[in-house]
C-alpha cells in the first residue's frame, strides 16, 4: 500500500507534493513525509499520523527544493513512527516506496557488514543503502539504481532523488502501480493519476518491471531487461474524478447516498434499456461452454463474489468455485480447461487478487475482472473488463463499489444463464425489470435514516454483534459484520443462520444483539425458526425484513422495514441497511469513519 508522489520543477515543490499526497491518503495514513534537493543536499520532513501533522511541521520548518518526493504510509515493516516514516535517505540518496521488499533482511545484513548504518525497522531502507553502496563504488545515479533494482525481490513502486542532482528523479515499478505525468517543463509521478490530476492530464503508465529516468523536459523508460521501451502517453480522465464530500459529513455518507445514481450508471452499461435485456461486452469466450467459473476477491469484493456464486449457480446453472484471493492460489487449486475466472476489485490493485489472477492465467483460465478503476493493473491484465461505474470511492469502507459490483455480477449471471438456455427471454426481461427498479428502491430507503440512528444507539452499548443470513443473505450478513467492525471497532461476526445452532449459539445472551438479514424469500420461514432459537436464549433480535414484525414470532429489539423487492435483487437492496447501521454506529462511537485505524483503501501488499 502507501502512496508515493514526485515532482521535478523549477519552483519549490513542497506544497504541491503535500497536495498530491492528500489525494493518496486513501492508500495509508499512518505517517507522511517529503524530501527535496536543497542547495545540492537532501532535506526531509516527516510526521507520524495524518498528513495534517506533516503540514504543521512544514509550516514551522519549510522545504524550498525544486525536486522532491513524498509518501503517505500504511505500515508493513516497523511501527508507524516518525523514525520509520518515508522518505528514507542517506546523504546521497532518498527513496519513497510502496510495496514490500521481500529479501530486505538479507540485504540489510550484507550492507551492514559492508559498513552501512541502518536507522529504521523498514524494508525500504535497504533500497536506500543498496543504491548508495552502488554509487559509492563509482556508479552514476542511473547505473546505481539499475544495479540495485536487479537485487530487489518483492513488489515495489519507487521514486528516488539524489543529492547534487536537481534535474533528475528515478522511478521503478514491479507489482505496485506507478504513473508518470508530463507537465510544461515539469515532470510528476504518483501511485495513481488522481494524485497528479491537478498538474497534468498527460500521463504514461509504466509496465511491470519498467524503470524510468525523469528530467524536467523528458522521460526515458526502460523495460525489465534494461532495454529502452516505448510507453505511449495517454490522456487521463482523472481530473474529472477530483471530488469533495458535498454536503455530507463523511465521504462514506456521500458514497452511500450516491448509490441510486451509480447503480443506474452501471446498469446503463449492461442493460439495453429499450429492449429490457442484458447487453454484455464481448466476453471473448463462449459462455454456453464454460465448464466452471472460479471467482476470487478480498474483503467486501469477496462477499460480492459470494453473492454472485449463489446467482450464477441458481440462475445460470454453472458450478462456481469461490475463495478469498489470498487463499486460492496457495491451495494450488486445480482449474478446469476452458474455465472462466472472475476477479472482483474496486481498486484493481489488490495484491492478493492480482497474484491469483496471474495464477489463474498460468493455469489456462479466461480472465474477466469486475473493477472500478479501469486503468488499474487488474483491468489491464484481464481478457475482458466488466467495469463498475461507481466513480471514485474515497471512504475506506466500501459501499457504492459493493452495490455496483453486485449490479455488474447480476447482469453477468443473467448473460450466462441466457447463453446456456437456463434463462429464457421472458425470464431475462423479468430479471432485468427487477434490476432496473433497484435504484428507486434504494433512493426510497435513503429518504429517512432515523430507524438506523435508533438501532445504532442500541449497538453502541454492546461489545459483540452477530449478523445472520441464509442463502444469498449469508454473504450480506458477513458484509454487515465486516462493515461494522472496520469502522466502529465493535466485534461482529456474520454467520449462516442455519449454522448458529452448531456452535455460535453459545454466545447468545441478553447482551448480544443479533442482526438478521431476512427478506421474505423462499428461505424466510427457515430463518424465522433460527430467529426463535435466538429469542429463546434471550438474544436481542434486530430484524431487517420486508415482512411485518409479527411474522418474526417473537419480540424484536428493532425492526428495519424494507421495501418489497424481488428475491433476485434483494442482496443489492439489503446492502443499504447494513451500510447505514455501520455508518451511524461509527458516527455515534466517534471513530474516524472515512479513515478507520489500521486500514487502507488499496491493499497492494500480500
Ligand atoms: C471493506 C473493504 C475491503 C476491500 C478489500 C478489497 O470495506 O473495502 O475489504 O473490499 O480490501 O479491495 P478491492 O476491492 O480494491 O480489491
Coordinates of C-alpha atoms and ligand atoms in Angstrom, one line a residue:
X1 CA 0.0 0.0 0.0
X2 CA 1.2 3.5 0.7
X3 CA 1.1 6.3 -1.8
X4 CA 4.1 7.9 -3.4
X5 CA 4.5 11.1 -5.4
X6 CA 7.3 13.0 -7.0
X7 CA 7.7 16.4 -8.8
X8 CA 10.6 17.8 -10.8
X9 CA 10.2 21.5 -11.3
X10 CA 11.9 24.9 -11.4
X11 CA 9.9 26.2 -8.4
X12 CA 9.6 24.9 -4.8
X13 CA 7.5 21.7 -4.9
X14 CA 6.7 21.0 -1.2
X15 CA 3.2 22.4 -1.2
X16 CA 2.3 20.5 -4.4
X17 CA 3.7 17.3 -3.0
X18 CA 1.5 17.6 0.1
X19 CA -1.5 18.4 -2.1
X20 CA -0.8 15.3 -4.2
X21 CA -0.4 13.2 -1.1
X22 CA -3.8 14.3 0.2
X23 CA -5.3 12.6 -2.8
X24 CA -3.4 9.4 -1.9
X25 CA -4.3 9.3 1.8
X26 CA -6.8 6.6 0.9
X27 CA -3.7 4.3 0.5
X28 CA -2.5 4.8 4.0
X29 CA -2.3 7.4 6.7
X30 CA 0.0 6.1 9.5
X31 CA 2.6 8.7 8.7
X32 CA 3.7 11.0 5.9
X33 CA 6.9 12.7 4.7
X34 CA 8.6 14.6 1.9
X35 CA 12.2 15.1 0.8
X36 CA 13.6 17.7 -1.6
X37 CA 17.0 18.6 -3.0
X38 CA 18.0 21.9 -1.3
X39 CA 21.2 23.6 -2.5
X40 CA 22.6 20.2 -3.5
X41 CA 21.7 18.5 -0.2
X42 CA 18.8 16.2 0.6
X43 CA 16.4 17.5 3.2
X44 CA 13.3 15.9 4.6
X45 CA 10.4 16.5 6.9
X46 CA 8.3 13.6 8.3
X47 CA 5.5 13.3 10.8
X48 CA 3.6 10.4 12.5
X49 CA -0.1 10.2 11.8
X50 CA -2.2 12.0 9.3
X51 CA -1.0 14.4 6.6
X52 CA -2.1 17.4 8.6
X53 CA 0.7 16.7 11.0
X54 CA 3.3 16.9 8.2
X55 CA 1.7 20.1 7.0
X56 CA 2.1 21.7 10.5
X57 CA 5.7 20.5 10.5
X58 CA 6.3 22.2 7.1
X59 CA 4.8 25.4 8.4
X60 CA 7.5 25.7 11.0
X61 CA 10.3 24.0 9.0
X62 CA 9.6 24.7 5.3
X63 CA 11.4 22.9 2.4
X64 CA 12.4 25.0 -0.6
X65 CA 13.7 22.5 -3.1
X66 CA 12.5 22.2 -6.7
X67 CA 12.8 18.5 -6.9
X68 CA 11.0 16.3 -4.4
X69 CA 9.3 13.1 -3.4
X70 CA 6.6 12.3 -0.9
X71 CA 5.0 9.4 0.8
X72 CA 1.9 8.5 2.8
X73 CA 2.4 5.3 4.7
X74 CA 0.4 2.2 5.6
X75 CA 2.9 0.4 7.9
X76 CA 4.1 -3.0 6.9
X77 CA 7.6 -3.3 8.4
X78 CA 8.2 -1.3 11.6
X79 CA 5.8 0.7 13.7
X80 CA 4.1 3.8 12.3
X81 CA 6.5 6.2 14.0
X82 CA 8.3 9.2 12.6
X83 CA 11.6 7.3 12.6
X84 CA 10.1 4.7 10.2
X85 CA 8.3 7.2 8.1
X86 CA 9.4 7.7 4.5
X87 CA 11.3 9.2 2.7
X88 CA 14.3 7.2 3.8
X89 CA 17.7 8.6 3.0
X90 CA 21.4 8.6 3.2
X91 CA 23.5 11.7 2.5
X92 CA 23.4 10.8 -1.2
X93 CA 20.0 9.1 -1.9
X94 CA 16.4 9.5 -0.8
X95 CA 13.7 7.0 -1.6
X96 CA 9.9 6.6 -1.2
X97 CA 8.5 3.1 -1.7
X98 CA 5.1 1.4 -1.9
X99 CA 5.2 -2.4 -1.6
X100 CA 7.3 -4.9 0.2
X101 CA 11.0 -5.8 -0.4
X102 CA 10.9 -9.5 0.5
X103 CA 14.7 -10.0 0.7
X104 CA 15.3 -6.9 2.9
X105 CA 16.8 -9.0 5.7
X106 CA 19.5 -10.5 3.5
X107 CA 20.3 -7.1 2.0
X108 CA 20.4 -5.4 5.4
X109 CA 22.8 -8.0 6.8
X110 CA 25.0 -7.7 3.7
X111 CA 25.0 -3.9 3.7
X112 CA 25.5 -3.7 7.5
X113 CA 28.6 -5.9 7.1
X114 CA 29.8 -3.5 4.3
X115 CA 29.6 -0.6 6.9
X116 CA 26.2 0.9 6.3
X117 CA 24.3 2.0 9.4
X118 CA 20.5 1.4 9.4
X119 CA 18.3 3.8 11.3
X120 CA 14.8 2.3 10.8
X121 CA 12.9 -1.0 11.0
X122 CA 11.7 -0.8 7.5
X123 CA 12.3 -2.9 4.4
X124 CA 12.7 0.2 2.3
X125 CA 15.9 1.4 4.0
X126 CA 17.7 -1.5 2.4
X127 CA 17.0 0.0 -1.0
X128 CA 18.4 3.4 0.0
X129 CA 21.7 1.8 1.2
X130 CA 21.9 -0.5 -1.8
X131 CA 21.7 2.4 -4.2
X132 CA 24.2 4.4 -2.0
X133 CA 26.5 1.4 -2.0
X134 CA 26.5 1.2 -5.8
X135 CA 27.2 5.0 -6.0
X136 CA 30.0 4.7 -3.5
X137 CA 31.5 2.1 -5.9
X138 CA 31.6 4.9 -8.5
X139 CA 28.4 4.2 -10.5
X140 CA 26.3 7.1 -11.7
X141 CA 22.9 7.5 -10.0
X142 CA 21.2 5.9 -13.0
X143 CA 23.5 2.9 -13.1
X144 CA 23.4 2.6 -9.3
X145 CA 19.6 2.3 -9.4
X146 CA 19.7 -0.1 -12.3
X147 CA 22.2 -2.3 -10.4
X148 CA 20.1 -2.1 -7.2
X149 CA 16.9 -3.0 -8.9
X150 CA 18.4 -6.2 -10.1
X151 CA 18.9 -7.2 -6.5
X152 CA 15.4 -6.5 -5.2
X153 CA 12.8 -9.2 -4.7
X154 CA 9.2 -8.4 -3.9
X155 CA 6.7 -5.7 -5.0
X156 CA 7.6 -2.1 -5.3
X157 CA 6.9 1.3 -6.8
X158 CA 9.9 3.5 -6.1
X159 CA 10.7 7.2 -6.5
X160 CA 14.3 8.2 -6.0
X161 CA 16.1 11.6 -5.8
X162 CA 19.8 12.2 -5.4
X163 CA 22.0 14.8 -3.6
X164 CA 23.6 17.2 -6.1
X165 CA 21.0 16.4 -8.8
X166 CA 18.3 19.0 -9.2
X167 CA 17.1 17.8 -12.6
X168 CA 16.9 14.0 -12.1
X169 CA 14.4 11.6 -10.5
X170 CA 14.2 7.9 -11.0
X171 CA 11.2 5.6 -10.8
X172 CA 10.6 1.9 -10.9
X173 CA 7.7 -0.4 -10.6
X174 CA 7.1 -4.1 -10.1
X175 CA 3.8 -5.3 -8.8
X176 CA 2.8 -1.8 -7.5
X177 CA 1.2 0.9 -9.6
X178 CA 3.0 4.0 -10.8
X179 CA 2.1 6.7 -13.3
X180 CA 4.3 9.5 -14.7
X181 CA 2.8 12.9 -15.5
X182 CA 4.1 15.2 -18.2
X183 CA 3.9 18.9 -17.5
X184 CA 5.2 22.0 -19.3
X185 CA 8.9 21.8 -18.3
X186 CA 7.9 19.7 -15.3
X187 CA 7.5 16.0 -14.5
X188 CA 5.3 14.3 -11.9
X189 CA 4.8 10.8 -10.7
X190 CA 2.2 9.3 -8.5
X191 CA 0.7 6.0 -7.3
X192 CA -2.3 6.9 -9.4
X193 CA -3.4 9.5 -11.9
X194 CA -5.7 11.2 -9.4
X195 CA -2.7 12.2 -7.3
X196 CA -1.3 14.3 -10.0
X197 CA -4.5 15.2 -11.9
X198 CA -4.5 19.0 -11.0
X199 CA -1.0 19.3 -12.5
X200 CA -1.4 17.4 -15.8
X201 CA -3.7 15.2 -17.7
X202 CA -1.0 13.7 -19.9
X203 CA 0.3 10.5 -18.3
X204 CA 2.4 7.5 -19.0
X205 CA 1.7 4.2 -17.2
X206 CA 4.8 2.2 -16.5
X207 CA 4.6 -1.5 -17.3
X208 CA 5.6 -4.3 -14.9
X209 CA 9.4 -4.3 -14.3
X210 CA 9.9 -0.9 -16.0
X211 CA 12.2 1.8 -14.6
X212 CA 12.2 5.4 -15.7
X213 CA 14.7 8.3 -15.7
X214 CA 12.9 11.6 -15.4
X215 CA 14.3 15.0 -16.3
X216 CA 12.2 18.2 -16.4
X217 CA 11.9 18.1 -20.2
X218 CA 12.0 14.4 -20.9
X219 CA 11.2 10.9 -19.8
X220 CA 13.2 7.8 -20.6
X221 CA 11.6 4.4 -19.9
X222 CA 13.5 1.0 -19.8
X223 CA 11.9 -2.4 -19.6
X224 CA 12.8 -5.1 -17.1
X225 CA 15.8 -6.2 -19.2
X226 CA 17.1 -2.6 -19.3
X227 CA 16.2 -2.1 -23.0
X228 CA 14.7 1.3 -23.9
X229 CA 11.0 0.9 -24.0
X230 CA 8.2 2.9 -25.7
X231 CA 5.4 3.7 -23.4
X232 CA 2.9 6.0 -25.1
X233 CA 1.4 8.9 -23.0
X234 CA -2.3 8.9 -22.8
X235 CA -4.9 11.5 -21.7
X236 CA -6.0 10.8 -18.1
X237 CA -9.7 11.3 -17.1
X238 CA -8.6 11.6 -13.5
X239 CA -9.3 15.3 -13.3
X240 CA -13.0 14.7 -13.7
X241 CA -12.7 12.5 -10.6
X242 CA -11.5 15.1 -8.2
X243 CA -14.1 15.2 -5.6
X244 CA -15.3 16.5 -2.3
X245 CA -17.8 15.5 0.4
X246 CA -20.6 17.7 -1.0
X247 CA -22.9 18.5 1.9
X248 CA -22.2 15.2 3.7
X249 CA -20.3 14.9 6.9
X250 CA -18.2 12.0 5.6
X251 CA -17.2 10.5 2.2
X252 CA -18.9 7.3 3.3
X253 CA -22.2 9.0 3.8
X254 CA -21.9 10.7 0.4
X255 CA -21.0 7.4 -1.2
X256 CA -23.9 5.6 0.4
X257 CA -26.2 8.3 -1.0
X258 CA -24.7 8.1 -4.4
X259 CA -25.8 4.5 -4.8
X260 CA -29.1 5.1 -6.7
X261 CA -27.2 7.1 -9.3
X262 CA -24.1 5.0 -9.7
X263 CA -26.1 1.7 -9.8
X264 CA -28.1 3.3 -12.6
X265 CA -24.9 4.2 -14.4
X266 CA -23.6 0.6 -14.0
X267 CA -27.0 -0.8 -15.2
X268 CA -26.9 1.5 -18.2
X269 CA -23.6 -0.1 -19.2
X270 CA -25.0 -3.6 -19.1
X271 CA -28.7 -3.3 -20.0
X272 CA -30.3 -2.4 -23.3
X273 CA -33.0 -0.3 -21.7
X274 CA -35.1 -0.1 -24.9
X275 CA -35.3 -3.9 -25.2
X276 CA -35.2 -4.7 -21.5
X277 CA -32.4 -7.2 -22.0
X278 CA -28.8 -7.6 -21.0
X279 CA -26.1 -6.3 -23.3
X280 CA -22.7 -7.7 -22.1
X281 CA -19.4 -6.6 -23.6
X282 CA -17.8 -9.1 -25.9
X283 CA -16.5 -11.7 -23.4
X284 CA -14.0 -13.5 -25.7
X285 CA -15.3 -16.9 -24.5
X286 CA -18.3 -18.9 -25.3
X287 CA -20.4 -18.6 -22.2
X288 CA -22.5 -21.6 -23.1
X289 CA -19.5 -23.9 -22.9
X290 CA -17.8 -22.8 -19.7
X291 CA -17.3 -25.9 -17.5
X292 CA -16.9 -24.0 -14.3
X293 CA -16.4 -20.5 -13.0
X294 CA -13.8 -19.5 -10.5
X295 CA -14.2 -16.3 -8.5
X296 CA -11.6 -14.7 -6.3
X297 CA -11.5 -11.4 -4.4
X298 CA -10.8 -9.9 -1.0
X299 CA -13.0 -8.4 1.8
X300 CA -16.1 -6.7 0.6
X301 CA -15.4 -7.6 -3.0
X302 CA -15.2 -11.3 -2.0
X303 CA -18.7 -11.0 -0.5
X304 CA -19.9 -9.5 -3.8
X305 CA -18.4 -12.6 -5.5
X306 CA -20.1 -14.9 -3.0
X307 CA -23.5 -13.4 -3.8
X308 CA -22.6 -13.9 -7.5
X309 CA -21.9 -17.6 -6.8
X310 CA -25.5 -18.0 -5.5
X311 CA -26.8 -16.1 -8.5
X312 CA -24.8 -17.9 -11.2
X313 CA -25.4 -21.4 -9.7
X314 CA -29.1 -20.8 -9.3
X315 CA -30.0 -18.8 -12.4
X316 CA -27.3 -19.9 -14.9
X317 CA -26.8 -23.4 -13.6
X318 CA -23.0 -23.3 -13.8
X319 CA -20.9 -24.5 -10.8
X320 CA -18.9 -21.8 -9.2
X321 CA -15.7 -22.2 -7.1
X322 CA -15.0 -19.1 -5.0
X323 CA -12.3 -18.4 -2.5
X324 CA -10.6 -15.4 -0.9
X325 CA -7.8 -14.4 -3.2
X326 CA -5.1 -14.8 -0.6
X327 CA -6.0 -18.5 -0.2
X328 CA -7.0 -19.6 -3.7
X329 CA -3.6 -19.6 -5.3
X330 CA -1.7 -21.1 -2.4
X331 CA -4.2 -24.0 -2.3
X332 CA -2.9 -24.7 -5.8
X333 CA -6.5 -25.4 -6.8
X334 CA -6.9 -27.4 -10.0
X335 CA -8.7 -25.3 -12.6
X336 CA -10.7 -26.8 -15.4
X337 CA -9.6 -26.4 -19.1
X338 CA -11.5 -23.6 -20.7
X339 CA -12.7 -22.2 -17.4
X340 CA -13.6 -18.6 -16.7
X341 CA -12.0 -16.9 -13.8
X342 CA -13.7 -13.7 -12.5
X343 CA -11.9 -11.2 -10.2
X344 CA -13.7 -8.6 -8.3
X345 CA -11.9 -5.5 -7.1
X346 CA -12.8 -1.8 -6.5
X347 CA -9.2 -0.6 -6.8
X348 CA -8.0 -3.1 -9.3
X349 CA -4.7 -3.1 -7.5
X350 CA -5.2 -5.5 -4.6
X351 CA -2.0 -7.6 -4.5
X352 CA -3.7 -10.8 -3.4
X353 CA -6.3 -10.6 -6.1
X354 CA -3.7 -9.7 -8.8
X355 CA -1.5 -12.6 -7.8
X356 CA -4.4 -15.0 -8.0
X357 CA -5.4 -13.6 -11.4
X358 CA -1.9 -14.4 -12.6
X359 CA -2.1 -17.9 -11.1
X360 CA -5.4 -18.5 -13.0
X361 CA -3.9 -17.2 -16.2
X362 CA -0.9 -19.5 -15.9
X363 CA -3.4 -22.3 -15.4
X364 CA -5.2 -21.6 -18.7
X365 CA -8.3 -19.6 -17.4
X366 CA -10.0 -16.9 -19.4
X367 CA -9.7 -13.8 -17.2
X368 CA -12.6 -11.4 -16.5
X369 CA -12.5 -8.7 -14.0
X370 CA -15.2 -6.6 -12.3
X371 CA -13.2 -3.4 -11.5
X372 CA -14.0 0.2 -10.6
X373 CA -10.7 1.7 -11.6
X374 CA -10.4 1.0 -15.3
X375 CA -6.8 1.9 -15.7
X376 CA -5.8 -0.4 -12.9
X377 CA -3.3 -3.3 -13.2
X378 CA -6.1 -6.0 -12.7
X379 CA -8.1 -4.3 -15.5
X380 CA -5.1 -4.2 -17.8
X381 CA -4.2 -7.8 -17.2
X382 CA -7.7 -9.1 -17.9
X383 CA -9.1 -10.6 -21.1
X384 CA -12.3 -8.8 -20.5
X385 CA -13.1 -6.0 -18.1
X386 CA -16.6 -5.6 -16.7
X387 CA -16.5 -2.1 -15.3
X388 CA -18.4 -0.8 -12.3
X389 CA -19.4 2.8 -12.7
X390 CA -19.2 3.7 -9.1
X391 CA -16.9 6.7 -9.6
X392 CA -14.0 7.2 -7.1
X393 CA -14.7 5.7 -3.7
X394 CA -12.8 7.6 -1.1
X395 CA -14.2 6.2 2.2
X396 CA -12.1 3.3 3.2
X397 CA -15.2 1.2 3.9
X398 CA -16.5 0.1 0.6
X399 CA -20.2 0.9 -0.1
X400 CA -21.1 2.1 -3.6
X401 CA -18.4 -0.1 -5.1
X402 CA -20.0 -3.1 -3.5
X403 CA -23.5 -2.5 -4.8
X404 CA -22.1 -1.7 -8.3
X405 CA -20.1 -4.9 -8.2
X406 CA -23.3 -6.8 -7.3
X407 CA -25.1 -5.0 -10.2
X408 CA -22.5 -6.0 -12.8
X409 CA -22.4 -9.5 -11.4
X410 CA -26.1 -9.8 -11.6
X411 CA -26.0 -8.9 -15.2
X412 CA -23.2 -11.4 -15.8
X413 CA -25.3 -14.1 -14.2
X414 CA -28.3 -13.3 -16.5
X415 CA -26.0 -13.3 -19.5
X416 CA -24.5 -16.7 -18.7
X417 CA -28.0 -18.1 -17.9
X418 CA -29.2 -16.9 -21.3
X419 CA -26.2 -18.2 -23.2
X420 CA -26.8 -21.7 -21.6
X421 CA -30.5 -21.7 -22.1
X422 CA -31.1 -21.8 -18.3
X423 CA -33.0 -18.4 -18.6
X424 CA -35.4 -17.8 -21.4
X425 CA -36.2 -14.4 -22.9
X426 CA -39.3 -13.9 -20.7
X427 CA -37.3 -14.6 -17.5
X428 CA -34.5 -12.4 -18.7
X429 CA -36.9 -9.5 -19.2
X430 CA -38.4 -10.1 -15.7
X431 CA -35.0 -10.2 -14.0
X432 CA -33.8 -7.1 -15.9
X433 CA -37.1 -5.2 -14.9
X434 CA -36.3 -6.0 -11.3
X435 CA -32.8 -4.8 -11.6
X436 CA -33.9 -1.5 -13.1
X437 CA -36.2 -1.0 -10.1
X438 CA -33.3 -1.2 -7.7
X439 CA -32.1 2.5 -7.8
X440 CA -35.6 3.7 -7.0
X441 CA -35.9 1.2 -4.1
X442 CA -32.6 2.3 -2.7
X443 CA -33.4 6.0 -3.1
X444 CA -36.6 5.5 -1.0
X445 CA -34.6 3.8 1.7
X446 CA -32.3 6.7 1.9
X447 CA -35.0 9.3 2.5
X448 CA -35.1 8.7 6.2
X449 CA -32.3 7.3 8.3
X450 CA -34.0 7.7 11.7
X451 CA -34.5 3.9 12.2
X452 CA -30.8 3.3 11.7
X453 CA -29.8 6.0 14.1
X454 CA -32.1 4.4 16.7
X455 CA -30.6 1.0 16.1
X456 CA -27.1 2.4 16.2
X457 CA -27.8 3.8 19.7
X458 CA -28.5 0.2 20.9
X459 CA -25.3 -1.1 19.3
X460 CA -23.0 1.4 20.9
X461 CA -23.9 -0.2 24.3
X462 CA -22.6 -3.6 23.3
X463 CA -19.2 -5.2 22.5
X464 CA -20.2 -8.1 20.3
X465 CA -22.7 -8.3 17.5
X466 CA -23.9 -11.2 15.4
X467 CA -25.2 -10.9 11.9
X468 CA -27.3 -13.8 10.5
X469 CA -28.5 -14.6 7.0
X470 CA -29.5 -17.6 4.9
X471 CA -28.8 -18.4 1.3
X472 CA -27.9 -15.3 -0.7
X473 CA -28.4 -13.2 2.5
X474 CA -25.5 -15.1 4.2
X475 CA -22.8 -13.1 2.3
X476 CA -24.7 -9.9 3.3
X477 CA -24.5 -11.0 7.0
X478 CA -20.7 -11.3 6.6
X479 CA -20.5 -8.0 4.8
X480 CA -22.6 -6.4 7.6
X481 CA -20.2 -7.7 10.2
X482 CA -17.2 -6.6 8.3
X483 CA -18.6 -3.1 7.8
X484 CA -19.5 -2.7 11.4
X485 CA -16.1 -3.9 12.8
X486 CA -14.0 -1.9 10.4
X487 CA -15.5 1.5 11.1
X488 CA -17.0 1.2 14.6
X489 CA -14.3 -1.2 16.0
X490 CA -17.1 -3.3 17.6
X491 CA -16.6 -7.0 17.4
X492 CA -19.0 -8.5 14.9
X493 CA -19.4 -11.9 13.1
X494 CA -21.5 -13.0 10.2
X495 CA -23.0 -16.5 10.2
X496 CA -25.2 -18.6 8.0
X497 CA -28.5 -18.6 10.0
X498 CA -28.7 -22.4 9.9
X499 CA -25.1 -22.7 11.3
X500 CA -25.9 -20.9 14.5
X501 CA -27.0 -24.0 16.4
X502 CA -23.7 -25.7 15.5
X503 CA -21.7 -23.5 17.9
X504 CA -22.2 -19.8 17.8
X505 CA -25.5 -20.0 19.7
X506 CA -23.4 -20.5 22.8
X507 CA -22.5 -16.8 22.6
X508 CA -26.2 -15.7 22.8
X509 CA -27.4 -13.9 25.9
X510 CA -29.3 -10.7 26.6
X511 CA -26.2 -8.6 25.9
X512 CA -25.6 -9.8 22.3
X513 CA -27.6 -8.1 19.6
X514 CA -28.3 -10.4 16.6
X515 CA -29.0 -8.6 13.4
X516 CA -30.9 -10.8 11.0
X517 CA -30.9 -10.1 7.2
X518 CA -34.3 -11.8 6.4
X519 CA -36.0 -10.8 3.2
X520 CA -39.3 -12.6 2.8
X521 CA -37.9 -15.0 0.2
X522 CA -38.2 -18.8 -0.1
X523 CA -35.9 -19.2 2.9
X524 CA -37.7 -16.7 5.2
X525 CA -39.6 -19.4 7.3
X526 CA -36.4 -21.2 8.0
X527 CA -34.6 -18.0 9.0
X528 CA -37.5 -17.2 11.3
X529 CA -37.0 -20.6 13.0
X530 CA -33.4 -19.6 13.7
X531 CA -34.6 -16.2 15.0
X532 CA -36.7 -18.0 17.5
X533 CA -33.8 -20.1 18.7
X534 CA -32.0 -16.8 19.4
X535 CA -35.1 -15.3 21.1
X536 CA -35.5 -18.4 23.3
X537 CA -32.0 -17.7 24.7
X538 CA -32.6 -14.1 25.5
X539 CA -30.8 -12.6 22.4
X540 CA -31.9 -9.1 21.2
X541 CA -33.1 -9.5 17.7
X542 CA -32.9 -6.8 15.1
X543 CA -34.7 -7.9 12.0
X544 CA -34.1 -6.4 8.6
X545 CA -37.0 -7.5 6.5
X546 CA -39.9 -6.6 4.2
X547 CA -42.2 -8.8 6.4
X548 CA -44.3 -7.3 9.2
X549 CA -42.7 -7.5 12.6
X550 CA -45.3 -10.0 13.8
X551 CA -44.0 -12.6 11.4
X552 CA -40.9 -12.9 13.5
X553 CA -43.0 -14.7 16.1
X554 CA -41.1 -13.1 18.9
X555 CA -40.4 -9.7 20.4
X556 CA -37.9 -7.6 18.5
X557 CA -35.3 -5.1 19.7
X558 CA -35.6 -3.4 16.3
X559 CA -37.5 -3.9 13.1
X560 CA -35.9 -2.4 10.0
X561 CA -38.7 -2.2 7.5
X562 CA -37.6 -2.8 3.9
X563 CA -39.3 -2.2 0.6
X564 CA -40.7 -5.2 -1.1
X565 CA -38.1 -6.2 -3.7
X566 CA -37.5 -9.3 -5.8
X567 CA -35.6 -12.4 -4.5
X568 CA -33.0 -11.8 -7.2
X569 CA -32.3 -8.2 -6.4
X570 CA -32.6 -8.4 -2.6
X571 CA -28.9 -8.6 -2.0
X572 CA -28.3 -5.2 -3.6
X573 CA -31.2 -3.6 -1.8
X574 CA -30.4 -5.2 1.6
X575 CA -26.8 -3.9 1.3
X576 CA -28.1 -0.4 2.2
X577 CA -29.4 -1.1 5.8
X578 CA -26.2 -2.9 6.8
X579 CA -24.1 0.1 5.5
X580 CA -26.3 2.6 7.4
X581 CA -26.2 0.5 10.6
X582 CA -22.4 0.5 10.5
X583 CA -22.2 4.2 9.5
X584 CA -24.5 5.5 12.2
X585 CA -22.9 3.3 14.9
X586 CA -19.4 4.6 13.9
X587 CA -20.6 8.2 14.0
X588 CA -22.0 7.7 17.5
X589 CA -18.8 6.0 18.6
X590 CA -16.8 8.9 17.3
X591 CA -14.4 6.9 15.2
X592 CA -12.7 8.2 12.1
X593 CA -15.3 7.0 9.7
X594 CA -13.5 7.6 6.4
X595 CA -10.1 6.6 7.5
X596 CA -10.5 3.9 10.2
X597 CA -7.5 2.8 12.1
X598 CA -5.0 0.3 10.7
X599 CA -6.8 0.1 7.3
X600 CA -6.1 1.5 3.8
X601 CA -8.2 1.7 0.7
X602 CA -5.9 0.0 -1.7
X603 CA -4.1 -3.1 -0.3
X604 CA -1.1 -3.6 -2.6
X605 CA 0.8 -5.9 -0.3
X606 CA 0.2 -9.6 0.1
Ligands
LIG1 C1 -14.1 -3.3 3.2 C2 -13.2 -3.0 2.1 C3 -12.1 -4.1 1.8 C4 -11.9 -4.2 0.3 C5 -10.8 -5.2 0.0 C6 -10.6 -5.4 -1.5 O1 -15.0 -2.2 3.3 O2 -13.2 -2.0 1.4 O3 -12.5 -5.3 2.4 O4 -13.1 -4.7 -0.3 O5 -9.6 -4.7 0.6 O6 -10.3 -4.2 -2.1 P1 -10.5 -4.1 -3.7 O7 -12.0 -4.2 -4.0 O8 -9.9 -2.8 -4.0 O9 -9.8 -5.2 -4.3

